[in-house]
PDB file of C-alpha atoms in Angstrom:
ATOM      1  CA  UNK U   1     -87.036   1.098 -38.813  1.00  0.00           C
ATOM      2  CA  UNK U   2     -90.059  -0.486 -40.605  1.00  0.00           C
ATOM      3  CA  UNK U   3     -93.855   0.173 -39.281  1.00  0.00           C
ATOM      4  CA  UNK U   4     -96.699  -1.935 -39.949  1.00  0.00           C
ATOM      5  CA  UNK U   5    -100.278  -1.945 -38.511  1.00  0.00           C
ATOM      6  CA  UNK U   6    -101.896  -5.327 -37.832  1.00  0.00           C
ATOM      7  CA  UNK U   7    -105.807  -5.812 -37.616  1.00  0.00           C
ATOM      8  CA  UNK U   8    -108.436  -8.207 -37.390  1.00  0.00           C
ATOM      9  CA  UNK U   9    -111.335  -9.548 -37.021  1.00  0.00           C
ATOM     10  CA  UNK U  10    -113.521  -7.279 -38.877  1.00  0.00           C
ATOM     11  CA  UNK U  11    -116.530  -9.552 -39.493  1.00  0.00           C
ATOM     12  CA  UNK U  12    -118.612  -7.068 -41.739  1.00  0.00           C
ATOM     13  CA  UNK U  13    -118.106  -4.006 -39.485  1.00  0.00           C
ATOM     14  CA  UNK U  14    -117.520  -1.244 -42.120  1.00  0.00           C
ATOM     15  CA  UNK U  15    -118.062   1.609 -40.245  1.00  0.00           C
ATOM     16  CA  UNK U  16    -115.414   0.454 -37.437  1.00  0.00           C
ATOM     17  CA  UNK U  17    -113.302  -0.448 -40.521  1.00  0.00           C
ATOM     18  CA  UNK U  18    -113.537   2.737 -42.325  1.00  0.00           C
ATOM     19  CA  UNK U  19    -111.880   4.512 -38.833  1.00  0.00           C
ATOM     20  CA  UNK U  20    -109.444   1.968 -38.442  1.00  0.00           C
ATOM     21  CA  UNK U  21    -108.270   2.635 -42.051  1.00  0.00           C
ATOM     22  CA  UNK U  22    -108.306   6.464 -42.297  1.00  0.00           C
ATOM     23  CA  UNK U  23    -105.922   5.885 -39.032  1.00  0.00           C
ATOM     24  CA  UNK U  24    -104.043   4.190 -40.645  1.00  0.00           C
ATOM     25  CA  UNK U  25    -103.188   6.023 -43.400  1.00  0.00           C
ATOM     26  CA  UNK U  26    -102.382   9.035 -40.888  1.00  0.00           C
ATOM     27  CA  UNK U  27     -99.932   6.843 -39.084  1.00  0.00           C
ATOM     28  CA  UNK U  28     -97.976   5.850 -42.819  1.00  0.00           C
ATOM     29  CA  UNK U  29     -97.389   2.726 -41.598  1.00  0.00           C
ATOM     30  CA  UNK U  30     -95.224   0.721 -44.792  1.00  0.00           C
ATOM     31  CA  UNK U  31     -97.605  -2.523 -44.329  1.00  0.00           C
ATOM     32  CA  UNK U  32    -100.748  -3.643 -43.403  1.00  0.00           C
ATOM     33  CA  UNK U  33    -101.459  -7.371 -42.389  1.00  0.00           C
ATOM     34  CA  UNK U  34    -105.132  -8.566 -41.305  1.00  0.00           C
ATOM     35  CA  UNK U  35    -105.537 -11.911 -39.282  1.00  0.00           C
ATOM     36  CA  UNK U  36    -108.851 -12.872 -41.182  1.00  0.00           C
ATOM     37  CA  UNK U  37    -112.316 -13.092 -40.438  1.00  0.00           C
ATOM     38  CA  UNK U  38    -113.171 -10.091 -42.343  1.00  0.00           C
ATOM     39  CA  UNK U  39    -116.937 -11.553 -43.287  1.00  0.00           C
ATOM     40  CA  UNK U  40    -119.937 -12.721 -40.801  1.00  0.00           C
ATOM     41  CA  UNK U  41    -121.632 -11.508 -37.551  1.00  0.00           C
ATOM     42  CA  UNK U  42    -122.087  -8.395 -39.642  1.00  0.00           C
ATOM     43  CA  UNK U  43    -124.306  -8.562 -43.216  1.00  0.00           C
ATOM     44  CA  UNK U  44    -122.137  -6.057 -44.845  1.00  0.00           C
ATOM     45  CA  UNK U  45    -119.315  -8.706 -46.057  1.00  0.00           C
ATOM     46  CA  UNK U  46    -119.267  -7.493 -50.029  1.00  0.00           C
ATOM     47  CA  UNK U  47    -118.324  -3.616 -48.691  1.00  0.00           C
ATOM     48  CA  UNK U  48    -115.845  -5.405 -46.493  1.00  0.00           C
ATOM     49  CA  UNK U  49    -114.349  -7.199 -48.907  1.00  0.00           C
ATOM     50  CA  UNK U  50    -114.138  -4.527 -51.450  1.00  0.00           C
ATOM     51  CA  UNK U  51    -112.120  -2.346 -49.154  1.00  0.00           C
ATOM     52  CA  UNK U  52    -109.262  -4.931 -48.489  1.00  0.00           C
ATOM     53  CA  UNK U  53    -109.628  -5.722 -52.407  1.00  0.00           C
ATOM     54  CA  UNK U  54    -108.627  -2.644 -53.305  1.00  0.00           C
ATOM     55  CA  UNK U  55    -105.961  -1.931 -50.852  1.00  0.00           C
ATOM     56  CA  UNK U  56    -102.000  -1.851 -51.739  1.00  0.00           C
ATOM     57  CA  UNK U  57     -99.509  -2.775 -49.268  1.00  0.00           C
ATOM     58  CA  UNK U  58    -101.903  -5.274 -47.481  1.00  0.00           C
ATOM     59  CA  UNK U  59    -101.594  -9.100 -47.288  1.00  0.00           C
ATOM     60  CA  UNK U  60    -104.338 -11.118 -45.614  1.00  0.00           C
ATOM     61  CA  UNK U  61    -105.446 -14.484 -44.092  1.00  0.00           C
ATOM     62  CA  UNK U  62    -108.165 -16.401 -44.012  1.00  0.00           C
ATOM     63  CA  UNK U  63    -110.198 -16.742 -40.848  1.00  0.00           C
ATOM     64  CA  UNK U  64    -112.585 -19.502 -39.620  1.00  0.00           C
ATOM     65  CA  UNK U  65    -115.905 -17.292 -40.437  1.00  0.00           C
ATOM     66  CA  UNK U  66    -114.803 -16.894 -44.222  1.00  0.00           C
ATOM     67  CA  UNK U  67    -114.024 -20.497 -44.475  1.00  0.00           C
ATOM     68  CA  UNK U  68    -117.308 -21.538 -43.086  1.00  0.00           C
ATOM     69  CA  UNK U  69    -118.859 -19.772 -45.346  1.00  0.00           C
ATOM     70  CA  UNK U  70    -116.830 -20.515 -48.365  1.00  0.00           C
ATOM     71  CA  UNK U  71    -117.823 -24.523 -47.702  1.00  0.00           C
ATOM     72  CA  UNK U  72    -121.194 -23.504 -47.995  1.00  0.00           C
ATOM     73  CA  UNK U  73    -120.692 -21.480 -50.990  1.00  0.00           C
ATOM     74  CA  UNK U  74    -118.880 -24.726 -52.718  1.00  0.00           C
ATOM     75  CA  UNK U  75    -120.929 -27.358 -51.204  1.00  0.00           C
ATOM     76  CA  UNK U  76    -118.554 -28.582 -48.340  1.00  0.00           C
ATOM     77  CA  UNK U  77    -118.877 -29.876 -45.173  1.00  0.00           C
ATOM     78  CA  UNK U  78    -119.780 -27.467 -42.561  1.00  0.00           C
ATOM     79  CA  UNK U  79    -118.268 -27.351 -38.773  1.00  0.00           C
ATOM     80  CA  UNK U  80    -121.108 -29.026 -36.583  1.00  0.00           C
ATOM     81  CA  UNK U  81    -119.862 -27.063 -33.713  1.00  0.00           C
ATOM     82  CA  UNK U  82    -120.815 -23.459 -34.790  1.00  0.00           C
ATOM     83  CA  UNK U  83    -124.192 -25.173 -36.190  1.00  0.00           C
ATOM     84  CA  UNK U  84    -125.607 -22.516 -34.892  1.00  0.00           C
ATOM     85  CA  UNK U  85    -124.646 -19.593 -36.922  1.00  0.00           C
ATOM     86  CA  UNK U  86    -124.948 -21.749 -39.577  1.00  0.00           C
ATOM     87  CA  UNK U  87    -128.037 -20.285 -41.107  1.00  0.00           C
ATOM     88  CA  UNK U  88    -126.425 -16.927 -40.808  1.00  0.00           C
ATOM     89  CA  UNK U  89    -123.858 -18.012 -42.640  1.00  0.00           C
ATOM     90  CA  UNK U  90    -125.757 -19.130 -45.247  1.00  0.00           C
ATOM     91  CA  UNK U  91    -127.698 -15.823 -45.486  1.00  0.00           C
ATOM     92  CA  UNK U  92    -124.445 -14.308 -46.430  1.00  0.00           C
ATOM     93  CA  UNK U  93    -122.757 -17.619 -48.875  1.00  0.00           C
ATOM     94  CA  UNK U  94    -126.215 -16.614 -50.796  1.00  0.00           C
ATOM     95  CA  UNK U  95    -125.283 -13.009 -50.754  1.00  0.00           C
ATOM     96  CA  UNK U  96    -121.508 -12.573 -51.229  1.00  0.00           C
ATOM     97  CA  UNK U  97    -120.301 -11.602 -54.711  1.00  0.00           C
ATOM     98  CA  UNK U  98    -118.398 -14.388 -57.067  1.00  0.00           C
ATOM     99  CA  UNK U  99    -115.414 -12.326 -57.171  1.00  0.00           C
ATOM    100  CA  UNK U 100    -114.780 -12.525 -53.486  1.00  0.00           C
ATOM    101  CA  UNK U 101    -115.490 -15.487 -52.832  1.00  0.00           C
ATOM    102  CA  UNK U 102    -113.265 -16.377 -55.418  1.00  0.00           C
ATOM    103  CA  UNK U 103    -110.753 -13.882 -53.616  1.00  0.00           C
ATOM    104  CA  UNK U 104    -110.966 -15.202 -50.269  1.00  0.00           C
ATOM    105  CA  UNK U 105    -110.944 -18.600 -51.866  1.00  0.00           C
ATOM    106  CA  UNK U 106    -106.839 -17.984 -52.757  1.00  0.00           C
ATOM    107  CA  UNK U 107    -105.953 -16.294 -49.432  1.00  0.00           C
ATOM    108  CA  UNK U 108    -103.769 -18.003 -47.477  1.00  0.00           C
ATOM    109  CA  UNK U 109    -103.985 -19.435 -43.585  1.00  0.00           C
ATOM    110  CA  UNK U 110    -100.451 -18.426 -42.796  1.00  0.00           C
ATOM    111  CA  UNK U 111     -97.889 -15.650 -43.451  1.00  0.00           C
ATOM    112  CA  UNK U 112     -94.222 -16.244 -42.084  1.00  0.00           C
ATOM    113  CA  UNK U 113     -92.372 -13.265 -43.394  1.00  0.00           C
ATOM    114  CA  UNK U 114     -89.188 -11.981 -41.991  1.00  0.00           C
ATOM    115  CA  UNK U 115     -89.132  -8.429 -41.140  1.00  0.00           C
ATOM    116  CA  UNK U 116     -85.814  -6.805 -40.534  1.00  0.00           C
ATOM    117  CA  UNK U 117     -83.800  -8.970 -38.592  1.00  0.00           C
ATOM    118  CA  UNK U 118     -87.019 -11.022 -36.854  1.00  0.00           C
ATOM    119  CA  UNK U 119     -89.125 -13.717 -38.067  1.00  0.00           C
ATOM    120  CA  UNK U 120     -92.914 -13.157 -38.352  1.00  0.00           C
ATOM    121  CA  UNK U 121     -96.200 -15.180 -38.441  1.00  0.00           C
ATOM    122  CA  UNK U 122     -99.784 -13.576 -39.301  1.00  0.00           C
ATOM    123  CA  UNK U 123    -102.208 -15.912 -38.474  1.00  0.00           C
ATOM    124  CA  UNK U 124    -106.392 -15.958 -37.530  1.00  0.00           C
ATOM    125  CA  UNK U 125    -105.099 -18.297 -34.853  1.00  0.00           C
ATOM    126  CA  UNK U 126    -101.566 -20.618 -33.857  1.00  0.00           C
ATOM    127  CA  UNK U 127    -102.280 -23.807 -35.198  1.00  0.00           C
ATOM    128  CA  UNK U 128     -99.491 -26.908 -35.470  1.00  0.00           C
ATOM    129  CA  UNK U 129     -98.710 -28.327 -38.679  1.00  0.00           C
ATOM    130  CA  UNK U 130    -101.064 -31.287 -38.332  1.00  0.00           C
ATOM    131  CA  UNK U 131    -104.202 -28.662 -37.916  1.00  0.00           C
ATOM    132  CA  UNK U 132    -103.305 -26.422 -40.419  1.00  0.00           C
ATOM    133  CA  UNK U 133    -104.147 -29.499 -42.745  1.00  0.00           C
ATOM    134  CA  UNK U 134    -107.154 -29.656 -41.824  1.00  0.00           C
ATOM    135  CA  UNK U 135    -110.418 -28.715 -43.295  1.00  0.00           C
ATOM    136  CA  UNK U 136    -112.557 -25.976 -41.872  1.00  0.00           C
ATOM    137  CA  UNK U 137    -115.330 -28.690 -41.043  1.00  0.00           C
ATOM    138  CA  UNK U 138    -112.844 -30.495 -38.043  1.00  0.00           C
ATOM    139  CA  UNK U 139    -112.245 -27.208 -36.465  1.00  0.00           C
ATOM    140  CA  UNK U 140    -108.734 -26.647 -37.140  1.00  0.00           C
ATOM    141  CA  UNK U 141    -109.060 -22.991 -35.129  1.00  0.00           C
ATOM    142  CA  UNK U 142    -109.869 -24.282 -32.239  1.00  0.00           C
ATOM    143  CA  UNK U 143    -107.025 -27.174 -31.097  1.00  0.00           C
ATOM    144  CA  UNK U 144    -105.384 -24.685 -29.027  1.00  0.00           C
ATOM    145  CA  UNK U 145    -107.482 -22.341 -27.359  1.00  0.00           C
ATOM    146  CA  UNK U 146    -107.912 -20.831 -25.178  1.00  0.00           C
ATOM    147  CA  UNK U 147    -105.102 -18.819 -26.152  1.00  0.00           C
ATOM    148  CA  UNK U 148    -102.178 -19.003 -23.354  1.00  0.00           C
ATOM    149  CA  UNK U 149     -98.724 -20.104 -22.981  1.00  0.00           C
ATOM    150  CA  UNK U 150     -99.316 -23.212 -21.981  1.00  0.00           C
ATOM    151  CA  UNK U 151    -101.213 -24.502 -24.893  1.00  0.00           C
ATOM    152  CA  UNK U 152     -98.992 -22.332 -27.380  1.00  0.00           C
ATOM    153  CA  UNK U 153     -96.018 -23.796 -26.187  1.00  0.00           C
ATOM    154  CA  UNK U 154     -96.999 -26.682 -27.920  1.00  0.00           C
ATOM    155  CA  UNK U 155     -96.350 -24.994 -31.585  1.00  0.00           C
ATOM    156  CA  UNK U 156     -92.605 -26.553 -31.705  1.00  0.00           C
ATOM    157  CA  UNK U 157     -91.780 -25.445 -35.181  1.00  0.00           C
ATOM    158  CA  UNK U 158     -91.866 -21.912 -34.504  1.00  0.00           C
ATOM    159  CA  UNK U 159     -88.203 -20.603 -34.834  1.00  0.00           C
ATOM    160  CA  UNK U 160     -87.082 -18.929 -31.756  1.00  0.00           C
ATOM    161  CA  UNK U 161     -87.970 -15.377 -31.015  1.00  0.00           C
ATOM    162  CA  UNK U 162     -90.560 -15.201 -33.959  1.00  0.00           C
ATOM    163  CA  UNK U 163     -93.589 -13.034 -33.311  1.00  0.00           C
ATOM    164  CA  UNK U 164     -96.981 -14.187 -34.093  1.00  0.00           C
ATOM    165  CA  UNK U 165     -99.978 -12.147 -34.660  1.00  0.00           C
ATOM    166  CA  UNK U 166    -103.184 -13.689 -34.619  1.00  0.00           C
ATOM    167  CA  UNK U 167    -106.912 -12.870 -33.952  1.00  0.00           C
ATOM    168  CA  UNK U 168    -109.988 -15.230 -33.561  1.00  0.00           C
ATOM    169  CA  UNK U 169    -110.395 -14.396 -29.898  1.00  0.00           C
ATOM    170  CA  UNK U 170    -111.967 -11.324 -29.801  1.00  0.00           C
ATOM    171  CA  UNK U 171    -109.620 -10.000 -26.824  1.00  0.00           C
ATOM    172  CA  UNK U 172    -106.607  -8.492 -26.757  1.00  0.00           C
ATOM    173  CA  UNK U 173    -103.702 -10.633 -25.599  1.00  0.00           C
ATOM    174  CA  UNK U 174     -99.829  -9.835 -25.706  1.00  0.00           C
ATOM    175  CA  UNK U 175     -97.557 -12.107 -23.786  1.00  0.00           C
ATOM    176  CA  UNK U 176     -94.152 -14.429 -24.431  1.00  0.00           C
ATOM    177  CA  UNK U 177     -93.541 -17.842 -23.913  1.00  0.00           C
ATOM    178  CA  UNK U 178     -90.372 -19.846 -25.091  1.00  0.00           C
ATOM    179  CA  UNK U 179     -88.572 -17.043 -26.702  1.00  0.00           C
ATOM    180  CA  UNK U 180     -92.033 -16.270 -28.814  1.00  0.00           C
ATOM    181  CA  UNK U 181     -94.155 -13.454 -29.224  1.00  0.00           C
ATOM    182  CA  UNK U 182     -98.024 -13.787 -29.241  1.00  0.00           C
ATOM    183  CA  UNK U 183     -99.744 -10.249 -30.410  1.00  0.00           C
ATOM    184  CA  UNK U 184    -103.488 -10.100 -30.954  1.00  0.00           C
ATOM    185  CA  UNK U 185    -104.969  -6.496 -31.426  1.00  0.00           C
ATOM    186  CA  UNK U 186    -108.384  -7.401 -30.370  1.00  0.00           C
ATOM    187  CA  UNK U 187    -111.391  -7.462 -32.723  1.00  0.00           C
ATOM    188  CA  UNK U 188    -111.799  -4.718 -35.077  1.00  0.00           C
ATOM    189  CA  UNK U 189    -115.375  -4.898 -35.566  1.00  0.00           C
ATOM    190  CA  UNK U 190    -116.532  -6.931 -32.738  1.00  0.00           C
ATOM    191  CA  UNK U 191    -116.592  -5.023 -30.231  1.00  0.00           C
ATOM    192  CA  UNK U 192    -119.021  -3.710 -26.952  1.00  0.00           C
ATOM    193  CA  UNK U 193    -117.153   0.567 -27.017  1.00  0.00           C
ATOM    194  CA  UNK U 194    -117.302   2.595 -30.091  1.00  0.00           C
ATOM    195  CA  UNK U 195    -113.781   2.202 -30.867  1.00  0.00           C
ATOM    196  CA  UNK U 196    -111.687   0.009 -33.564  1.00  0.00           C
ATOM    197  CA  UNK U 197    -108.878  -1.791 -32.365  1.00  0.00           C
ATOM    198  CA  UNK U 198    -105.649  -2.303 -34.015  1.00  0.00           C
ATOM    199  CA  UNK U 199    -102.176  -2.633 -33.608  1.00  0.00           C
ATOM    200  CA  UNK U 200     -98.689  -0.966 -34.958  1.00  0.00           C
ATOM    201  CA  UNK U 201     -95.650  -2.828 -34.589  1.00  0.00           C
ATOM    202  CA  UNK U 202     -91.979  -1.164 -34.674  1.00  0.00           C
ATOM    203  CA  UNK U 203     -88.938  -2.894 -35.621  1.00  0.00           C
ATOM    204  CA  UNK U 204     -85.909  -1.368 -35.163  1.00  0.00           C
ATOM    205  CA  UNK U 205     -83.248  -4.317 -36.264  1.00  0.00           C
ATOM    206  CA  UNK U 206     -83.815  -7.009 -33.133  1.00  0.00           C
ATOM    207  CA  UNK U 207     -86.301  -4.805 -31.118  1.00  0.00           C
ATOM    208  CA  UNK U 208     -89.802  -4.912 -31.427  1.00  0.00           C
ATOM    209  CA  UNK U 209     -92.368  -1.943 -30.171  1.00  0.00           C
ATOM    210  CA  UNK U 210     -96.239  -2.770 -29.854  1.00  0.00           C
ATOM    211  CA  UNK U 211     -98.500   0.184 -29.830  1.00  0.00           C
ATOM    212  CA  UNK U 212    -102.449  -0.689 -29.455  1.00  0.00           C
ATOM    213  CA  UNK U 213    -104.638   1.880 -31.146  1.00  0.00           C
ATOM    214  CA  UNK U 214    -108.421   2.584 -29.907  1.00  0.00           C
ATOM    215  CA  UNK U 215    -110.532   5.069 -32.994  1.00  0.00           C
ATOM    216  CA  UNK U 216    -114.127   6.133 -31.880  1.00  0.00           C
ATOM    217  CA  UNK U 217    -116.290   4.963 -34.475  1.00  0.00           C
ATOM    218  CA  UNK U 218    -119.810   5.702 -34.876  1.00  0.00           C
ATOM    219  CA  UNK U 219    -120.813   2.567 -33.106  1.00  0.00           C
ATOM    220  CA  UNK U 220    -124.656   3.672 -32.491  1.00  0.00           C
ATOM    221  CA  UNK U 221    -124.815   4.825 -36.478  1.00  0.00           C
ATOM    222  CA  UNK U 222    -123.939   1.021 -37.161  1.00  0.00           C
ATOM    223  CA  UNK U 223    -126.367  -0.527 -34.752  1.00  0.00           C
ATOM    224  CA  UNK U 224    -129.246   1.784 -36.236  1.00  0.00           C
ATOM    225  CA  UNK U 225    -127.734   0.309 -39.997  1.00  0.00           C
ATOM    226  CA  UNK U 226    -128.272  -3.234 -38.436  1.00  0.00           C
ATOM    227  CA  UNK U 227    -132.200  -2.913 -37.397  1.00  0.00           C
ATOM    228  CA  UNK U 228    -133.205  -1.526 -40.664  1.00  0.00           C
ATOM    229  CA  UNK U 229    -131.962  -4.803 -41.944  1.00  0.00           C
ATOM    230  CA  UNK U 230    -133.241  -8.199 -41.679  1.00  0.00           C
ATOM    231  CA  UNK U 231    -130.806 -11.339 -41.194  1.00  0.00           C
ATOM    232  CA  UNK U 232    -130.577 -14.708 -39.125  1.00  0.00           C
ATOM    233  CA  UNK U 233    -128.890 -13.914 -35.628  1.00  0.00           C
ATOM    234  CA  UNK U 234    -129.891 -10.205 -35.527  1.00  0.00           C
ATOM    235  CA  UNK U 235    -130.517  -9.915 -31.582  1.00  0.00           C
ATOM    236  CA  UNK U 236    -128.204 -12.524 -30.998  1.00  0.00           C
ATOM    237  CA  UNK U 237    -125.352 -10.188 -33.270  1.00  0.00           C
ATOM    238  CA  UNK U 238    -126.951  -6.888 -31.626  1.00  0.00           C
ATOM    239  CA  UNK U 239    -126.356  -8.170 -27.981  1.00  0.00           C
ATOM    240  CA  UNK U 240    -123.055  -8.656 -28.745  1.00  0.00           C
ATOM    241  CA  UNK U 241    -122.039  -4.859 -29.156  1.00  0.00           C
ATOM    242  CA  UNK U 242    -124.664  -4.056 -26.006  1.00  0.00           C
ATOM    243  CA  UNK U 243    -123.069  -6.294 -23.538  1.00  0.00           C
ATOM    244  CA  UNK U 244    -121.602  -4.738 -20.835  1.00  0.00           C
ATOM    245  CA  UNK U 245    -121.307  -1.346 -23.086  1.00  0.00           C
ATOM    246  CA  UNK U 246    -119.938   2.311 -21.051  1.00  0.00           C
ATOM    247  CA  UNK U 247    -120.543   5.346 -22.004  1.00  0.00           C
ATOM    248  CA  UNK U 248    -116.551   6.911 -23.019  1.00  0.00           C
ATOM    249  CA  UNK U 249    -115.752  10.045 -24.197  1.00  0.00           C
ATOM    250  CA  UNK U 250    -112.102  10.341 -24.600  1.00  0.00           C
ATOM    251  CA  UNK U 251    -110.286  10.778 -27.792  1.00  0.00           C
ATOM    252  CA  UNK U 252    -108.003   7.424 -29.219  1.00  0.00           C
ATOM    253  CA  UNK U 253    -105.777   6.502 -27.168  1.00  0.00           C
ATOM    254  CA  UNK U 254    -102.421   4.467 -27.677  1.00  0.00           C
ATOM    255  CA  UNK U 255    -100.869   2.086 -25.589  1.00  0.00           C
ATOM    256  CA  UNK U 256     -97.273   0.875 -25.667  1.00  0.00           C
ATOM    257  CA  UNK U 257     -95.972  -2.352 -24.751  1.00  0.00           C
ATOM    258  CA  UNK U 258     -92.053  -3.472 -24.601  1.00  0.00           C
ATOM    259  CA  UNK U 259     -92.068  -7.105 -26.188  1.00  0.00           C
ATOM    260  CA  UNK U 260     -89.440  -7.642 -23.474  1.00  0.00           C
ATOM    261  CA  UNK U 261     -92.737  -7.674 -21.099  1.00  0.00           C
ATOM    262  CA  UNK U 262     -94.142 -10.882 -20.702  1.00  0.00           C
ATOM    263  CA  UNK U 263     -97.914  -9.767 -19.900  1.00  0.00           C
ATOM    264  CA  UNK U 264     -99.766  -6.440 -20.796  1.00  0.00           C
TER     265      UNK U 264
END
């Protein structure tokens, strides 16, 4: 049986990133696959980066915020639809170190891997072969969402039964449509409770287990690091983690799902 955790979204959350790792690690999971976006909404992208640098076992994607700001860094285009973070993410293009950039720069959009006896795609988000040409500027992300069974079932060249684990919207979705899996943990470091999400996946030679994982993080200890620190989009960024917050006080909690269900 081989174990692997899947995570994403971590746009410069360290401290929910941190958790999520030290999990990890107690779980000895073999692999470790992140569905991109590990820079912007958060300013601490060169501490983010350094920790999936550094990491063995680990294979990564690109996600639509690192490519955004990677076409600022090299003087591309930028998407006019997120126009509006774009001075944010040009506050961190002026920040983030050479080396990661660089980095991030030779990551790939897609993983298709076969684990066991399945087939497996890591991806920031489903995209048909006709957007996954395309450059960060038209949107390519986007020419699917929102993400549902009806507008996935338009990804044809998926082999049958392969699993695909994506991110970019920040919620946690788990359903099946045409013989496909679609698996997204939720965001890691987006996110209104004091927990990082992630996921383990089981596969035990055609089966396939999906365990979500909740770890308390100091949430209010990274919302105190944010005020002391000016950047475009602060109270814009802040509101996002204050939204609808609860108060929780239970321990992590893990929830399994058959990928013979077809909803959560």
């Amino acid at each position: 049986m081989k174990r692997f955790a899947v995570l994403t979204d971590v746009h410069g959350n360290t401290y929910a990133l941190k958790a999520a790792l030290r999990d990890i690690k107690e779980q000895r999971v073999d692999h470790l696959f992140c569905m991109g976006d590990l820079i912007g909404i958060g300013p601490f992208s060169n501490q983010v980066c350094e920790y999936f640098y550094s990491l063995k076992d680990t294979e990564i994607v690109r996600g639509n915020h690192d490519e955004a700001v990677l076409a600022l860094m090299n003087g591309e285009p930028y998407p006019e639809s997120r126009i509006d973070v774009k001075e944010h993410h040009q506050w961190i293009a002026d920040r983030l170190y050479k080396r990661y950039a660089n980095w991030l720069e030779s990551l790939p959009r897609q993983i298709n891997t076969k684990i066991e006896a399945r087939t497996f795609q890591f991806a920031h988000y489903p995209m048909d072969t006709k957007s996954s040409l395309l450059p960060i500027s038209e949107d390519p992300f986007d020419q699917l969402v929102p993400p549902n069974g009806e507008n996935f079932s338009q990804l044809d060249e998926l082999e049958a039964e392969t699993v695909v684990c994506f991110g970019h919207d920040h919620d946690v979705h788990h359903f099946s449509m045409n013989d496909r899996v679609f698996f997204n943990p939720g965001s890691l470091g987006c996110y209104n409770e004091p927990y990082a999400r992630y996921g383990i996946i089981e596969i035990d030679g055609r089966k396939v287990r999906f365990v979500k994982r909740r770890v308390p993080y100091p949430m209010d200890t990274y919302l105190e690091h944010l005020n002391r620190i000016d950047f475009p989009r602060k109270e814009v960024i802040l509101k996002l983690f204050q939204k609808n917050r609860r108060a929780h006080h239970d321990t992590t909690e893990t929830h399994c799902i058959s990928s013979d269900h077809n909803n959560e």
